[in-house]
Amino acid sequence: MPTSRRAALAAAAVAVLVLPLSACGSSDGKGGSTDASGKVEGDITFQTWNLRANFKDYFESVVAGFESKYPGTHVKWIDQPAEGYADKISADAAGGTLPDVVNVSPDLVAPLAKAGLALDLDKAAARYEKEYLPGAWASHQIPGMKGTYAFPWYLNTGPLFYNKSLFRKAGLDPDRPPRTYDDLFTDALELAHKSGGKVATLANVPTIEDFGRYGVPLVNQQGTAFAFNDPKGVELLTKYKQLYDAKALDPQALTATPESSGKKFLTGAVAMNPGSALDLDNFKKQAPSLYRDIGITDQITSTGHVNMYVMGVMVNSRTRHTPAAVAFAHYVTDAAHQMAFAKKVAIFPSTAGSLDDPYFTKQDGTDETRVRVAAAKSLKTAVNYTPVLFSDQMKTALRNEVAKALQGKQSPKAALDNAVKACDTLLRQQG
């Protein structure tokens, strides 16, 4: 279902950064230090990603709190619009004007780390690692490189919504939705058969996250090549081809967007669709009959680990005030501030223990809380399946080849071989 891009963390939906390896950061162009143990002082700049409009008071309060805690510091907060954010970071990195502390997603931090512009927190701030969920801390690690290159910030994940009425009409138990991929494919074929091909179960082609949830290896251990064309990957795409042929996968899935898939679900043309707690209010307003019969279940996975999206806060390795920059990045992402932010928008803290707070564990009888509690529980062991090196161009390459396979223009094996070849070429171009 369509959700707010920032709140739902549509991570990695940006163009790949192309940075010269000799690029340098910080506004004065001088090199910094990896030693964060000194006195916390000096002027630093903090850049966020399209957050000022809705959270101005919150961030001004965070900045004021930090400056009060550390007299002698001054934080200049700047916020960039969502559109063109990747290009802005690329230009700043190349021009030596990258802010000291930067809001990033894993795909954005990868080229900065390769260019030597992202501070390795395993060296500069290892003492803080235990404060964060292991999966979240690992989300800003780069295959083929040692180190962690951003503090994990807020997380998100979401359940699957399903239409109980459509399940009943197909003779399926509305209180027993599919939990495994085998169940999903069996139920989807039954729904399509019983409806004469009028009701599809899914509205989207498989993405890189779907291959990850299915247990497909995505990248080799060295981080030098993609690996999702292995037999298990071919198996998943073959099953999707069967769904497509039976109209259990919506015929328009090849060109679907989150918005179009959401509309299909609202109108009863699709039986299941991923979403978040933010969607429930949309159901209430636009499809009250669906809302009254909505089913909520966990993401389907073969690994036992759901997918999570993650945002991070990176420290520019060329900052002149490393202690202050590291201290501020940690301050923004510590447990207290993450919890405060999570209560302002439907996101989740990446800090260890925060998800045990009653806000994320106690039911109050509402569907909104039900979704929040279920998501928080799953996030404790969630994985960011999108490889940090998987750019928007690579997503397009995979989608194009998957479409050819579903249309019968090539075999699932050939499609994934071609997708891996294209993605590997793009990966080499990243440097």
Short mmCIF file of C-alpha atoms in Angstrom, two decimals:
data_model
loop_
_atom_site.label_atom_id
_atom_site.label_comp_id
_atom_site.label_asym_id
_atom_site.label_seq_id
_atom_site.Cartn_x
_atom_site.Cartn_y
_atom_site.Cartn_z
CA MET A 1 0.00 0.00 0.00
CA PRO A 2 1.21 3.53 -0.60
CA THR A 3 2.76 5.08 2.46
CA SER A 4 4.82 8.13 3.29
CA ARG A 5 8.21 7.67 1.72
CA ARG A 6 10.08 8.83 4.76
CA ALA A 7 7.87 7.19 7.36
CA ALA A 8 7.84 3.89 5.54
CA LEU A 9 11.54 4.07 4.80
CA ALA A 10 11.48 3.38 1.11
CA ALA A 11 15.20 2.97 1.44
CA ALA A 12 17.48 2.77 -1.56
CA ALA A 13 15.00 4.45 -3.86
CA VAL A 14 17.65 6.86 -5.05
CA ALA A 15 20.17 6.98 -7.84
CA VAL A 16 23.63 5.54 -7.31
CA LEU A 17 26.29 8.00 -6.26
CA VAL A 18 29.33 8.36 -8.44
CA LEU A 19 32.20 9.75 -6.42
CA PRO A 20 35.86 10.26 -7.29
CA LEU A 21 37.98 8.21 -4.92
CA SER A 22 40.01 11.31 -4.15
CA ALA A 23 36.97 13.30 -3.05
CA CYS A 24 37.26 15.02 0.31
CA GLY A 25 34.66 16.27 2.71
CA SER A 26 34.08 18.87 5.42
CA SER A 27 33.34 22.44 4.61
CA ASP A 28 36.90 23.60 4.94
CA GLY A 29 38.38 20.84 2.80
CA LYS A 30 40.91 19.81 5.46
CA GLY A 31 41.35 16.26 6.59
CA GLY A 32 40.03 15.15 9.94
CA SER A 33 40.90 12.53 12.52
CA THR A 34 39.44 9.13 13.31
CA ASP A 35 40.10 9.72 17.02
CA ALA A 36 36.79 10.52 18.72
CA SER A 37 38.14 10.40 22.26
CA GLY A 38 39.00 14.09 22.60
CA LYS A 39 36.98 16.98 23.99
CA VAL A 40 33.56 17.45 22.45
CA GLU A 41 33.68 20.98 21.10
CA GLY A 42 33.48 23.02 17.91
CA ASP A 43 30.99 23.90 15.19
CA ILE A 44 29.46 21.05 13.17
CA THR A 45 26.77 20.75 10.50
CA PHE A 46 24.00 18.15 10.61
CA GLN A 47 22.03 17.32 7.46
CA THR A 48 18.68 15.52 7.39
CA TRP A 49 16.61 14.18 4.51
CA ASN A 50 13.25 15.89 4.06
CA LEU A 51 12.37 16.07 7.76
CA ARG A 52 12.06 19.81 8.51
CA ALA A 53 8.47 20.25 7.35
CA ASN A 54 7.00 17.79 9.83
CA PHE A 55 9.58 17.63 12.62
CA LYS A 56 11.10 21.10 12.94
CA ASP A 57 10.39 21.45 16.65
CA TYR A 58 11.73 17.97 17.43
CA PHE A 59 15.10 18.51 15.75
CA GLU A 60 15.54 22.01 17.12
CA SER A 61 14.99 20.51 20.57
CA VAL A 62 17.58 17.79 19.90
CA VAL A 63 20.14 20.36 18.79
CA ALA A 64 19.46 22.56 21.81
CA GLY A 65 19.79 19.59 24.15
CA PHE A 66 23.13 18.60 22.67
CA GLU A 67 24.54 22.12 22.85
CA SER A 68 23.42 22.35 26.46
CA LYS A 69 25.06 19.03 27.31
CA TYR A 70 28.29 20.02 25.57
CA PRO A 71 29.03 23.74 26.09
CA GLY A 72 31.38 24.96 23.41
CA THR A 73 29.57 23.13 20.61
CA HIS A 74 27.32 24.59 17.96
CA VAL A 75 25.23 22.50 15.57
CA LYS A 76 23.93 23.98 12.33
CA TRP A 77 20.96 21.92 11.18
CA ILE A 78 20.19 21.84 7.48
CA ASP A 79 17.50 19.81 5.72
CA GLN A 80 17.48 18.79 2.08
CA PRO A 81 14.38 17.91 0.03
CA ALA A 82 13.74 14.27 -0.86
CA GLU A 83 14.08 14.86 -4.57
CA GLY A 84 17.70 15.04 -5.66
CA TYR A 85 19.10 14.11 -2.25
CA ALA A 86 21.56 11.59 -3.67
CA ASP A 87 22.76 14.09 -6.25
CA LYS A 88 23.23 16.72 -3.53
CA ILE A 89 25.37 14.36 -1.44
CA SER A 90 27.40 13.41 -4.49
CA ALA A 91 28.04 17.05 -5.38
CA ASP A 92 29.00 17.94 -1.80
CA ALA A 93 31.33 14.96 -1.57
CA ALA A 94 33.07 15.84 -4.82
CA GLY A 95 33.25 19.53 -3.91
CA GLY A 96 34.53 19.11 -0.36
CA THR A 97 31.39 20.53 1.26
CA LEU A 98 29.90 17.37 2.75
CA PRO A 99 28.35 18.15 6.17
CA ASP A 100 29.94 16.74 9.31
CA VAL A 101 26.96 14.51 10.17
CA VAL A 102 24.68 13.21 7.42
CA ASN A 103 21.37 11.33 7.33
CA VAL A 104 21.92 8.39 4.95
CA SER A 105 20.45 5.07 3.88
CA PRO A 106 22.74 2.05 3.41
CA ASP A 107 22.92 2.46 -0.37
CA LEU A 108 23.98 6.09 0.06
CA VAL A 109 26.72 5.32 2.54
CA ALA A 110 28.35 2.61 0.38
CA PRO A 111 29.99 4.89 -2.22
CA LEU A 112 30.96 7.39 0.49
CA ALA A 113 32.69 4.62 2.43
CA LYS A 114 34.46 3.45 -0.71
CA ALA A 115 35.62 7.02 -1.30
CA GLY A 116 37.02 7.22 2.25
CA LEU A 117 34.46 9.82 3.32
CA ALA A 118 32.49 7.81 5.88
CA LEU A 119 34.05 7.40 9.30
CA ASP A 120 34.53 3.76 10.35
CA LEU A 121 32.60 3.53 13.60
CA ASP A 122 34.14 0.18 14.46
CA LYS A 123 37.34 2.15 14.97
CA ALA A 124 36.02 5.49 16.19
CA ALA A 125 32.93 4.50 18.17
CA ALA A 126 33.01 0.77 18.85
CA ARG A 127 31.97 1.36 22.46
CA TYR A 128 28.47 2.25 21.26
CA GLU A 129 27.81 -0.90 19.21
CA LYS A 130 26.17 -2.78 22.07
CA GLU A 131 23.50 -0.08 22.33
CA TYR A 132 21.97 -1.09 18.98
CA LEU A 133 20.25 -4.15 17.57
CA PRO A 134 22.85 -6.38 15.87
CA GLY A 135 20.99 -6.42 12.57
CA ALA A 136 20.66 -2.65 12.59
CA TRP A 137 24.35 -2.06 13.38
CA ALA A 138 25.33 -4.40 10.56
CA SER A 139 23.08 -2.63 8.05
CA HIS A 140 25.71 -0.01 7.23
CA GLN A 141 28.53 -2.47 6.70
CA ILE A 142 29.85 -2.78 3.14
CA PRO A 143 30.58 -6.19 1.57
CA GLY A 144 34.27 -6.45 0.81
CA MET A 145 35.17 -3.76 3.35
CA LYS A 146 35.88 -3.95 7.05
CA GLY A 147 34.01 -1.56 9.29
CA THR A 148 30.63 0.01 10.01
CA TYR A 149 29.98 3.36 8.39
CA ALA A 150 26.89 4.88 10.03
CA PHE A 151 24.97 4.74 13.27
CA PRO A 152 21.67 2.93 12.75
CA TRP A 153 18.75 5.28 13.23
CA TYR A 154 15.10 4.50 12.73
CA LEU A 155 13.71 1.28 11.31
CA ASN A 156 10.51 0.18 9.67
CA THR A 157 8.85 -2.96 8.51
CA GLY A 158 5.28 -3.90 7.80
CA PRO A 159 2.82 -6.74 7.76
CA LEU A 160 0.80 -8.24 4.96
CA PHE A 161 -2.81 -7.14 4.78
CA TYR A 162 -5.35 -9.53 3.31
CA ASN A 163 -9.01 -9.41 2.37
CA LYS A 164 -10.87 -11.95 4.50
CA SER A 165 -13.96 -11.77 2.31
CA LEU A 166 -12.03 -12.91 -0.76
CA PHE A 167 -10.54 -15.77 1.22
CA ARG A 168 -14.02 -16.91 2.31
CA LYS A 169 -15.39 -16.79 -1.22
CA ALA A 170 -12.54 -19.05 -2.37
CA GLY A 171 -13.26 -21.55 0.41
CA LEU A 172 -10.11 -20.63 2.33
CA ASP A 173 -10.01 -20.11 6.07
CA PRO A 174 -9.92 -16.32 6.61
CA ASP A 175 -8.29 -16.83 9.98
CA ARG A 176 -5.45 -18.95 8.59
CA PRO A 177 -3.60 -16.81 6.04
CA PRO A 178 -0.51 -18.23 4.31
CA ARG A 179 2.63 -18.13 6.44
CA THR A 180 5.06 -19.97 4.18
CA TYR A 181 5.80 -19.52 0.51
CA ASP A 182 4.34 -22.95 -0.22
CA ASP A 183 1.11 -21.89 1.48
CA LEU A 184 1.12 -18.61 -0.42
CA PHE A 185 1.49 -20.20 -3.84
CA THR A 186 -1.15 -22.85 -3.06
CA ASP A 187 -3.69 -20.31 -1.78
CA ALA A 188 -2.99 -17.90 -4.63
CA LEU A 189 -3.71 -20.55 -7.26
CA GLU A 190 -6.92 -21.52 -5.43
CA LEU A 191 -8.11 -17.90 -5.25
CA ALA A 192 -7.47 -17.42 -8.96
CA HIS A 193 -9.23 -20.67 -9.85
CA LYS A 194 -12.32 -20.05 -7.71
CA SER A 195 -12.70 -16.48 -9.03
CA GLY A 196 -12.24 -17.44 -12.66
CA GLY A 197 -9.07 -15.40 -12.83
CA LYS A 198 -10.76 -12.23 -11.59
CA VAL A 199 -8.97 -12.09 -8.22
CA ALA A 200 -5.20 -12.13 -7.99
CA THR A 201 -3.46 -12.66 -4.68
CA LEU A 202 -0.40 -10.52 -5.38
CA ALA A 203 0.05 -7.31 -7.35
CA ASN A 204 3.83 -7.03 -7.53
CA VAL A 205 6.62 -8.93 -9.25
CA PRO A 206 9.36 -10.30 -6.98
CA THR A 207 11.96 -7.77 -5.87
CA ILE A 208 15.43 -8.26 -4.44
CA GLU A 209 13.85 -8.29 -0.95
CA ASP A 210 11.57 -11.15 -1.98
CA PHE A 211 14.55 -13.19 -3.11
CA GLY A 212 16.18 -12.46 0.24
CA ARG A 213 13.11 -13.55 2.23
CA TYR A 214 12.96 -16.73 0.16
CA GLY A 215 16.48 -17.58 1.29
CA VAL A 216 18.29 -16.82 -1.95
CA PRO A 217 21.94 -15.73 -1.56
CA LEU A 218 22.07 -12.21 -2.97
CA VAL A 219 25.77 -11.30 -3.01
CA ASN A 220 28.94 -13.36 -2.83
CA GLN A 221 30.96 -13.22 0.39
CA GLN A 222 33.53 -10.89 -1.11
CA GLY A 223 30.89 -8.37 -2.13
CA THR A 224 32.24 -8.41 -5.68
CA ALA A 225 29.34 -10.03 -7.52
CA PHE A 226 25.64 -10.81 -7.18
CA ALA A 227 24.42 -14.37 -6.68
CA PHE A 228 20.61 -14.35 -6.85
CA ASN A 229 20.63 -16.48 -10.02
CA ASP A 230 21.34 -19.61 -7.98
CA PRO A 231 18.89 -22.59 -8.12
CA LYS A 232 16.75 -21.25 -5.26
CA GLY A 233 16.37 -17.92 -7.03
CA VAL A 234 15.33 -19.69 -10.22
CA GLU A 235 12.85 -21.73 -8.18
CA LEU A 236 11.19 -18.59 -6.80
CA LEU A 237 10.88 -16.93 -10.20
CA THR A 238 9.51 -20.15 -11.71
CA LYS A 239 6.76 -20.17 -9.08
CA TYR A 240 5.92 -16.55 -9.85
CA LYS A 241 5.67 -17.49 -13.52
CA GLN A 242 3.10 -20.13 -12.58
CA LEU A 243 1.13 -17.51 -10.65
CA TYR A 244 1.28 -15.09 -13.56
CA ASP A 245 0.03 -17.69 -16.04
CA ALA A 246 -2.88 -18.55 -13.72
CA LYS A 247 -3.72 -14.87 -13.12
CA ALA A 248 -2.92 -15.39 -9.46
CA LEU A 249 -0.39 -12.60 -9.99
CA ASP A 250 -2.10 -9.48 -11.29
CA PRO A 251 -1.58 -9.08 -15.07
CA GLN A 252 -0.55 -5.46 -14.51
CA ALA A 253 2.11 -6.41 -11.95
CA LEU A 254 4.83 -5.83 -14.56
CA THR A 255 4.19 -2.09 -14.45
CA ALA A 256 2.74 -1.80 -10.94
CA THR A 257 3.69 0.92 -8.49
CA PRO A 258 2.96 0.92 -4.74
CA GLU A 259 0.10 3.31 -5.47
CA SER A 260 -1.47 1.16 -8.21
CA SER A 261 -1.07 -1.99 -6.12
CA GLY A 262 -2.76 -0.23 -3.23
CA LYS A 263 -5.72 0.73 -5.39
CA LYS A 264 -6.07 -2.87 -6.59
CA PHE A 265 -6.22 -4.01 -2.98
CA LEU A 266 -8.74 -1.33 -2.02
CA THR A 267 -11.09 -2.35 -4.84
CA GLY A 268 -10.91 -6.08 -4.11
CA ALA A 269 -9.01 -7.03 -7.27
CA VAL A 270 -6.06 -8.24 -5.19
CA ALA A 271 -6.33 -10.33 -2.04
CA MET A 272 -3.04 -9.48 -0.30
CA ASN A 273 -0.76 -6.47 -0.18
CA PRO A 274 2.15 -5.32 2.02
CA GLY A 275 1.77 -2.18 4.08
CA SER A 276 2.24 -0.51 7.43
CA ALA A 277 0.18 0.91 10.26
CA LEU A 278 -0.13 4.11 8.26
CA ASP A 279 -2.39 2.30 5.77
CA LEU A 280 -5.10 1.46 8.27
CA ASP A 281 -6.38 5.01 8.37
CA ASN A 282 -6.50 4.98 4.58
CA PHE A 283 -8.61 1.80 4.68
CA LYS A 284 -11.02 3.43 7.14
CA LYS A 285 -11.55 6.45 4.90
CA GLN A 286 -11.49 4.94 1.41
CA ALA A 287 -12.73 1.38 1.90
CA PRO A 288 -14.66 1.01 5.16
CA SER A 289 -16.08 -2.37 4.15
CA LEU A 290 -12.55 -3.66 3.54
CA TYR A 291 -11.40 -2.18 6.84
CA ARG A 292 -14.12 -4.07 8.70
CA ASP A 293 -12.90 -7.33 7.15
CA ILE A 294 -9.16 -6.68 7.02
CA GLY A 295 -6.74 -9.44 7.91
CA ILE A 296 -3.28 -8.68 9.25
CA THR A 297 -0.47 -11.22 9.11
CA ASP A 298 3.33 -11.35 9.15
CA GLN A 299 5.55 -11.05 6.11
CA ILE A 300 6.03 -14.38 4.42
CA THR A 301 9.59 -15.64 4.71
CA SER A 302 11.56 -18.86 4.39
CA THR A 303 14.36 -17.54 6.57
CA GLY A 304 12.42 -16.71 9.73
CA HIS A 305 13.60 -13.11 9.44
CA VAL A 306 11.40 -10.38 8.00
CA ASN A 307 12.74 -7.52 5.90
CA MET A 308 13.45 -4.18 7.52
CA TYR A 309 14.25 -0.78 6.13
CA VAL A 310 16.81 1.28 7.99
CA MET A 311 18.06 4.84 8.03
CA GLY A 312 21.39 5.87 9.43
CA VAL A 313 23.49 8.82 10.57
CA MET A 314 26.98 8.98 9.07
CA VAL A 315 29.98 10.95 10.30
CA ASN A 316 32.11 12.62 7.64
CA SER A 317 35.64 11.20 8.02
CA ARG A 318 37.09 14.58 7.04
CA THR A 319 35.37 16.58 9.75
CA ARG A 320 37.69 18.81 11.80
CA HIS A 321 35.70 18.03 14.94
CA THR A 322 35.53 14.25 15.11
CA PRO A 323 34.68 14.02 18.85
CA ALA A 324 31.78 16.44 18.44
CA ALA A 325 30.51 14.87 15.22
CA VAL A 326 30.58 11.35 16.66
CA ALA A 327 29.00 12.51 19.92
CA PHE A 328 26.19 14.24 18.06
CA ALA A 329 25.53 11.31 15.70
CA HIS A 330 25.30 9.07 18.76
CA TYR A 331 23.11 11.59 20.60
CA VAL A 332 20.58 11.74 17.76
CA THR A 333 20.40 7.95 17.59
CA ASP A 334 20.54 7.06 21.30
CA ALA A 335 17.66 5.18 22.91
CA ALA A 336 15.96 8.20 24.47
CA HIS A 337 15.86 10.24 21.28
CA GLN A 338 14.87 7.33 19.07
CA MET A 339 11.97 6.52 21.38
CA ALA A 340 10.84 10.15 21.38
CA PHE A 341 10.97 10.24 17.58
CA ALA A 342 9.13 6.90 17.23
CA LYS A 343 6.18 8.32 19.16
CA LYS A 344 5.86 11.15 16.65
CA VAL A 345 5.73 9.00 13.52
CA ALA A 346 5.17 5.32 12.71
CA ILE A 347 8.79 4.20 12.84
CA PHE A 348 10.77 1.99 15.23
CA PRO A 349 13.98 2.50 17.25
CA SER A 350 17.12 0.58 16.30
CA THR A 351 18.43 0.66 19.87
CA ALA A 352 18.67 -2.54 21.92
CA GLY A 353 15.86 -2.93 24.45
CA SER A 354 13.72 -0.11 23.07
CA LEU A 355 11.32 -2.49 21.38
CA ASP A 356 10.54 -4.00 24.80
CA ASP A 357 8.94 -0.74 25.89
CA PRO A 358 5.18 -1.12 26.60
CA TYR A 359 4.50 1.21 23.67
CA PHE A 360 5.69 -1.60 21.40
CA THR A 361 4.47 -4.59 23.42
CA LYS A 362 1.12 -3.75 25.07
CA GLN A 363 -2.09 -4.27 23.12
CA ASP A 364 -5.00 -1.85 23.55
CA GLY A 365 -7.51 -3.51 21.24
CA THR A 366 -6.90 -1.29 18.21
CA ASP A 367 -5.63 -2.51 14.86
CA GLU A 368 -3.04 0.25 14.80
CA THR A 369 -1.48 -1.04 18.00
CA ARG A 370 -1.76 -4.61 16.77
CA VAL A 371 0.32 -3.72 13.72
CA ARG A 372 2.84 -1.76 15.79
CA VAL A 373 3.31 -4.55 18.32
CA ALA A 374 3.67 -7.24 15.67
CA ALA A 375 6.15 -5.17 13.68
CA ALA A 376 8.23 -4.36 16.75
CA LYS A 377 8.46 -8.04 17.66
CA SER A 378 9.60 -9.01 14.17
CA LEU A 379 12.18 -6.22 14.02
CA LYS A 380 14.23 -7.71 16.84
CA THR A 381 15.58 -10.30 14.41
CA ALA A 382 14.84 -8.54 11.10
CA VAL A 383 17.32 -8.24 8.25
CA ASN A 384 17.84 -5.51 5.68
CA TYR A 385 17.72 -7.76 2.62
CA THR A 386 18.46 -4.99 0.13
CA PRO A 387 22.22 -5.24 -0.51
CA VAL A 388 23.90 -1.94 0.28
CA LEU A 389 25.48 -2.08 -3.16
CA PHE A 390 22.16 -2.62 -4.96
CA SER A 391 21.41 0.64 -6.74
CA ASP A 392 18.21 1.92 -8.29
CA GLN A 393 19.61 1.07 -11.72
CA MET A 394 20.13 -2.50 -10.56
CA LYS A 395 16.54 -2.69 -9.34
CA THR A 396 15.40 -1.65 -12.79
CA ALA A 397 17.62 -4.24 -14.46
CA LEU A 398 16.22 -7.01 -12.26
CA ARG A 399 12.65 -5.88 -12.81
CA ASN A 400 13.09 -5.80 -16.60
CA GLU A 401 14.49 -9.33 -16.73
CA VAL A 402 11.82 -10.66 -14.35
CA ALA A 403 9.15 -9.18 -16.63
CA LYS A 404 10.58 -11.02 -19.64
CA ALA A 405 10.49 -14.30 -17.72
CA LEU A 406 6.90 -13.83 -16.62
CA GLN A 407 5.87 -13.01 -20.19
CA GLY A 408 7.57 -16.17 -21.43
CA LYS A 409 10.15 -14.30 -23.48
CA GLN A 410 12.96 -16.11 -21.69
CA SER A 411 13.34 -18.77 -19.02
CA PRO A 412 13.57 -17.83 -15.34
CA LYS A 413 17.19 -19.07 -15.34
CA ALA A 414 18.13 -16.92 -18.35
CA ALA A 415 16.33 -13.93 -16.84
CA LEU A 416 18.24 -14.10 -13.58
CA ASP A 417 21.54 -14.81 -15.34
CA ASN A 418 21.01 -11.68 -17.42
CA ALA A 419 19.99 -9.65 -14.39
CA VAL A 420 23.08 -10.71 -12.46
CA LYS A 421 25.28 -9.90 -15.44
CA ALA A 422 23.77 -6.43 -15.76
CA CYS A 423 24.00 -5.76 -12.02
CA ASP A 424 27.61 -6.95 -11.87
CA THR A 425 28.47 -4.53 -14.69
CA LEU A 426 26.87 -1.67 -12.78
CA LEU A 427 28.67 -2.76 -9.64
CA ARG A 428 32.07 -2.55 -11.36
CA GLN A 429 31.17 0.94 -12.58
CA GLN A 430 30.68 2.01 -8.96
CA GLY A 431 34.38 1.46 -8.43
#
